[in-house]
PDB file of C-alpha atoms in Angstrom:
ATOM      1  CA  HIS A   1      33.375  76.927  59.570  1.00  0.00           C
ATOM      2  CA  ASP A   2      36.641  78.848  59.628  1.00  0.00           C
ATOM      3  CA  ARG A   3      36.225  81.684  62.149  1.00  0.00           C
ATOM      4  CA  SER A   4      39.370  83.421  60.920  1.00  0.00           C
ATOM      5  CA  ALA A   5      38.139  83.692  57.315  1.00  0.00           C
ATOM      6  CA  PRO A   6      37.077  87.229  56.369  1.00  0.00           C
ATOM      7  CA  ARG A   7      33.346  87.776  56.097  1.00  0.00           C
ATOM      8  CA  GLU A   8      31.473  90.142  53.849  1.00  0.00           C
ATOM      9  CA  ALA A   9      29.948  93.261  55.375  1.00  0.00           C
ATOM     10  CA  LEU A  10      26.287  92.945  56.274  1.00  0.00           C
ATOM     11  CA  ASP A  11      23.761  95.769  55.825  1.00  0.00           C
ATOM     12  CA  VAL A  12      21.214  95.644  58.656  1.00  0.00           C
ATOM     13  CA  GLU A  13      17.895  97.342  59.326  1.00  0.00           C
ATOM     14  CA  LEU A  14      16.717  97.257  62.941  1.00  0.00           C
ATOM     15  CA  ARG A  15      13.036  98.011  63.513  1.00  0.00           C
ATOM     16  CA  LEU A  16      11.661  98.756  66.955  1.00  0.00           C
ATOM     17  CA  GLY A  17       8.075  99.266  68.033  1.00  0.00           C
ATOM     18  CA  THR A  18       6.621 100.926  71.096  1.00  0.00           C
ATOM     19  CA  LEU A  19       8.759 100.596  74.218  1.00  0.00           C
ATOM     20  CA  ARG A  20       6.774  99.476  77.286  1.00  0.00           C
ATOM     21  CA  ARG A  21       7.691  98.580  80.855  1.00  0.00           C
ATOM     22  CA  LEU A  22       6.070  95.250  81.748  1.00  0.00           C
ATOM     23  CA  GLU A  23       4.260  95.217  85.031  1.00  0.00           C
ATOM     24  CA  GLY A  24       3.650  91.497  85.512  1.00  0.00           C
ATOM     25  CA  GLY A  25       1.018  91.407  82.784  1.00  0.00           C
ATOM     26  CA  GLU A  26       0.885  90.068  79.281  1.00  0.00           C
ATOM     27  CA  ALA A  27       3.236  91.078  76.491  1.00  0.00           C
ATOM     28  CA  GLY A  28       2.151  94.390  74.979  1.00  0.00           C
ATOM     29  CA  GLN A  29       0.636  95.542  78.281  1.00  0.00           C
ATOM     30  CA  GLY A  30       2.188  97.937  80.774  1.00  0.00           C
ATOM     31  CA  THR A  31       3.299 101.544  80.892  1.00  0.00           C
ATOM     32  CA  MET A  32       4.340 103.050  77.568  1.00  0.00           C
ATOM     33  CA  LEU A  33       7.809 104.593  77.866  1.00  0.00           C
ATOM     34  CA  ALA A  34       8.251 105.739  74.250  1.00  0.00           C
ATOM     35  CA  ALA A  35       6.065 105.507  71.181  1.00  0.00           C
ATOM     36  CA  GLY A  36       7.542 103.853  68.082  1.00  0.00           C
ATOM     37  CA  PRO A  37       8.161 102.795  65.466  1.00  0.00           C
ATOM     38  CA  TRP A  38      11.862 103.442  64.851  1.00  0.00           C
ATOM     39  CA  SER A  39      14.106 102.163  62.106  1.00  0.00           C
ATOM     40  CA  PHE A  40      17.912 102.134  62.229  1.00  0.00           C
ATOM     41  CA  ASP A  41      20.087 101.226  59.256  1.00  0.00           C
ATOM     42  CA  PHE A  42      23.719 100.307  59.806  1.00  0.00           C
ATOM     43  CA  ARG A  43      26.516  98.149  58.422  1.00  0.00           C
ATOM     44  CA  LEU A  44      28.288  95.358  60.303  1.00  0.00           C
ATOM     45  CA  GLU A  45      31.867  94.761  59.260  1.00  0.00           C
ATOM     46  CA  GLN A  46      34.312  92.241  60.595  1.00  0.00           C
ATOM     47  CA  GLY A  47      36.947  93.929  62.725  1.00  0.00           C
ATOM     48  CA  ASP A  48      40.343  92.795  63.844  1.00  0.00           C
ATOM     49  CA  GLU A  49      40.743  90.575  66.876  1.00  0.00           C
ATOM     50  CA  PRO A  50      41.401  92.704  69.958  1.00  0.00           C
ATOM     51  CA  ARG A  51      45.134  93.114  70.542  1.00  0.00           C
ATOM     52  CA  ALA A  52      46.216  91.237  73.661  1.00  0.00           C
ATOM     53  CA  VAL A  53      49.171  91.554  76.010  1.00  0.00           C
ATOM     54  CA  ARG A  54      50.556  88.332  77.450  1.00  0.00           C
ATOM     55  CA  LEU A  55      51.687  88.444  81.095  1.00  0.00           C
ATOM     56  CA  PRO A  56      54.142  86.040  82.723  1.00  0.00           C
ATOM     57  CA  ASP A  57      52.883  83.195  84.915  1.00  0.00           C
ATOM     58  CA  THR A  58      52.146  84.812  88.259  1.00  0.00           C
ATOM     59  CA  GLU A  59      51.291  83.618  91.758  1.00  0.00           C
ATOM     60  CA  VAL A  60      48.459  85.506  93.473  1.00  0.00           C
ATOM     61  CA  PRO A  61      46.804  85.125  96.874  1.00  0.00           C
ATOM     62  CA  ALA A  62      43.607  83.057  96.777  1.00  0.00           C
ATOM     63  CA  ARG A  63      40.432  83.180  98.816  1.00  0.00           C
ATOM     64  CA  ASP A  64      40.528  80.726 101.747  1.00  0.00           C
ATOM     65  CA  ALA A  65      43.272  78.699 100.061  1.00  0.00           C
ATOM     66  CA  PRO A  66      46.981  78.677  99.284  1.00  0.00           C
ATOM     67  CA  ALA A  67      48.192  80.986  96.543  1.00  0.00           C
ATOM     68  CA  VAL A  68      47.172  80.226  92.952  1.00  0.00           C
ATOM     69  CA  THR A  69      49.479  80.451  89.938  1.00  0.00           C
ATOM     70  CA  LEU A  70      47.890  82.047  86.893  1.00  0.00           C
ATOM     71  CA  THR A  71      49.231  80.756  83.560  1.00  0.00           C
ATOM     72  CA  ASN A  72      48.547  81.594  79.904  1.00  0.00           C
ATOM     73  CA  LEU A  73      47.457  85.046  81.101  1.00  0.00           C
ATOM     74  CA  GLU A  74      46.284  87.304  78.261  1.00  0.00           C
ATOM     75  CA  VAL A  75      44.781  90.760  78.720  1.00  0.00           C
ATOM     76  CA  SER A  76      43.024  92.757  75.987  1.00  0.00           C
ATOM     77  CA  GLY A  77      40.904  95.873  75.871  1.00  0.00           C
ATOM     78  CA  VAL A  78      37.727  93.775  76.091  1.00  0.00           C
ATOM     79  CA  GLY A  79      38.702  91.213  78.733  1.00  0.00           C
ATOM     80  CA  CYS A  80      41.203  88.623  79.852  1.00  0.00           C
ATOM     81  CA  ARG A  81      41.704  84.899  80.168  1.00  0.00           C
ATOM     82  CA  PHE A  82      44.009  82.625  82.095  1.00  0.00           C
ATOM     83  CA  ARG A  83      44.412  79.115  83.497  1.00  0.00           C
ATOM     84  CA  TRP A  84      45.056  77.984  87.044  1.00  0.00           C
ATOM     85  CA  TYR A  85      45.614  74.677  88.784  1.00  0.00           C
ATOM     86  CA  ASN A  86      43.095  73.462  91.351  1.00  0.00           C
ATOM     87  CA  PRO A  87      43.986  69.863  92.248  1.00  0.00           C
ATOM     88  CA  ASP A  88      41.505  69.448  95.125  1.00  0.00           C
ATOM     89  CA  GLY A  89      38.467  69.877  92.831  1.00  0.00           C
ATOM     90  CA  ASP A  90      36.951  72.503  95.124  1.00  0.00           C
ATOM     91  CA  VAL A  91      34.740  74.688  92.933  1.00  0.00           C
ATOM     92  CA  THR A  92      34.860  77.651  95.316  1.00  0.00           C
ATOM     93  CA  PRO A  93      36.230  80.582  93.311  1.00  0.00           C
ATOM     94  CA  LYS A  94      39.885  81.206  94.153  1.00  0.00           C
ATOM     95  CA  ILE A  95      39.889  84.455  92.159  1.00  0.00           C
ATOM     96  CA  HIS A  96      37.285  86.660  93.813  1.00  0.00           C
ATOM     97  CA  SER A  97      38.127  90.016  92.252  1.00  0.00           C
ATOM     98  CA  LEU A  98      39.625  90.949  88.928  1.00  0.00           C
ATOM     99  CA  ALA A  99      39.944  94.442  87.444  1.00  0.00           C
ATOM    100  CA  LEU A 100      41.934  96.425  84.918  1.00  0.00           C
ATOM    101  CA  VAL A 101      43.734  99.546  86.160  1.00  0.00           C
ATOM    102  CA  LEU A 102      44.066 102.331  83.599  1.00  0.00           C
ATOM    103  CA  GLU A 103      46.755 104.998  83.363  1.00  0.00           C
ATOM    104  CA  ASP A 104      44.328 107.683  84.612  1.00  0.00           C
ATOM    105  CA  GLY A 105      43.890 105.653  87.840  1.00  0.00           C
ATOM    106  CA  SER A 106      40.390 104.412  87.053  1.00  0.00           C
ATOM    107  CA  VAL A 107      39.512 100.774  87.636  1.00  0.00           C
ATOM    108  CA  ASN A 108      37.498  98.737  85.139  1.00  0.00           C
ATOM    109  CA  VAL A 109      35.866  95.739  86.844  1.00  0.00           C
ATOM    110  CA  SER A 110      35.093  92.436  85.165  1.00  0.00           C
ATOM    111  CA  LEU A 111      32.392  89.843  84.845  1.00  0.00           C
ATOM    112  CA  GLY A 112      33.635  86.337  84.257  1.00  0.00           C
ATOM    113  CA  SER A 113      33.389  82.612  84.569  1.00  0.00           C
ATOM    114  CA  ALA A 114      35.594  79.592  85.152  1.00  0.00           C
ATOM    115  CA  SER A 115      35.341  76.078  83.811  1.00  0.00           C
ATOM    116  CA  ALA A 116      37.279  72.860  84.372  1.00  0.00           C
ATOM    117  CA  VAL A 117      39.494  71.887  81.428  1.00  0.00           C
ATOM    118  CA  GLY A 118      40.826  68.614  82.856  1.00  0.00           C
ATOM    119  CA  GLY A 119      43.686  67.355  84.970  1.00  0.00           C
ATOM    120  CA  GLY A 120      42.856  69.756  87.792  1.00  0.00           C
ATOM    121  CA  TYR A 121      43.211  72.809  85.526  1.00  0.00           C
ATOM    122  CA  TRP A 122      40.594  75.525  85.196  1.00  0.00           C
ATOM    123  CA  GLU A 123      40.234  78.264  82.626  1.00  0.00           C
ATOM    124  CA  SER A 124      38.800  81.663  83.507  1.00  0.00           C
ATOM    125  CA  LYS A 125      37.469  84.198  81.015  1.00  0.00           C
ATOM    126  CA  CYS A 126      36.242  87.680  81.787  1.00  0.00           C
ATOM    127  CA  LEU A 127      34.911  90.759  80.056  1.00  0.00           C
ATOM    128  CA  TRP A 128      35.571  94.311  81.245  1.00  0.00           C
ATOM    129  CA  ALA A 129      32.509  96.336  82.178  1.00  0.00           C
ATOM    130  CA  ILE A 130      33.660  98.953  79.642  1.00  0.00           C
ATOM    131  CA  PRO A 131      35.920  98.082  76.673  1.00  0.00           C
ATOM    132  CA  VAL A 132      39.130 100.155  76.574  1.00  0.00           C
ATOM    133  CA  GLU A 133      42.239 100.592  74.458  1.00  0.00           C
ATOM    134  CA  ILE A 134      44.771  98.090  75.816  1.00  0.00           C
ATOM    135  CA  ASP A 135      47.472 100.786  75.592  1.00  0.00           C
ATOM    136  CA  GLU A 136      45.634 102.648  78.403  1.00  0.00           C
ATOM    137  CA  ALA A 137      46.001  99.684  80.805  1.00  0.00           C
ATOM    138  CA  VAL A 138      48.857  99.756  83.318  1.00  0.00           C
ATOM    139  CA  ALA A 139      48.018  96.821  85.611  1.00  0.00           C
ATOM    140  CA  LEU A 140      45.734  93.893  86.304  1.00  0.00           C
ATOM    141  CA  LEU A 141      44.324  93.771  89.836  1.00  0.00           C
ATOM    142  CA  VAL A 142      43.763  90.157  90.957  1.00  0.00           C
ATOM    143  CA  ASN A 143      42.594  89.504  94.532  1.00  0.00           C
ATOM    144  CA  GLU A 144      44.176  92.806  95.626  1.00  0.00           C
ATOM    145  CA  GLU A 145      47.488  91.790  93.945  1.00  0.00           C
ATOM    146  CA  LEU A 146      48.630  94.390  91.397  1.00  0.00           C
ATOM    147  CA  LEU A 147      50.218  92.829  88.287  1.00  0.00           C
ATOM    148  CA  PRO A 148      51.932  95.448  86.093  1.00  0.00           C
ATOM    149  CA  ILE A 149      51.292  95.279  82.363  1.00  0.00           C
ATOM    150  CA  GLU A 150      54.642  95.776  80.694  1.00  0.00           C
ATOM    151  CA  ARG A 151      55.034  96.158  76.968  1.00  0.00           C
ATOM    152  CA  GLY A 152      58.181  95.074  75.198  1.00  0.00           C
TER     153      GLY A 152
END
């Protein structure tokens, strides 16, 4: 199906029962944390794709290896993605830390993954721990290398 096609809004009702902490027993057993039931009504509407800023291809230091060049580097308020070349096939992560630096000086860390895309190239995707407005971002921190985010 066409993922870019607009979708109709969806009215949702979420029903929750009693909240329990499991203690190695069967489902429904354990310490009750809060008595239910609860019902939440809300509407899901398709939003716009997060706005992304594209950064130039950049060489960064790598863990226990020569420097790595990041290409197709896009940063948004929800995460980032990029490609890098790894001709030796070593699956040891070359990018060991990745974070978004905001204009107030705070650092938003990421969770991510990498997968081989062929020809020695890998693609990495990450999500920020806390989504932000991309206009608040001033730099991407990759393996202790600070990459400024410049807007044209």
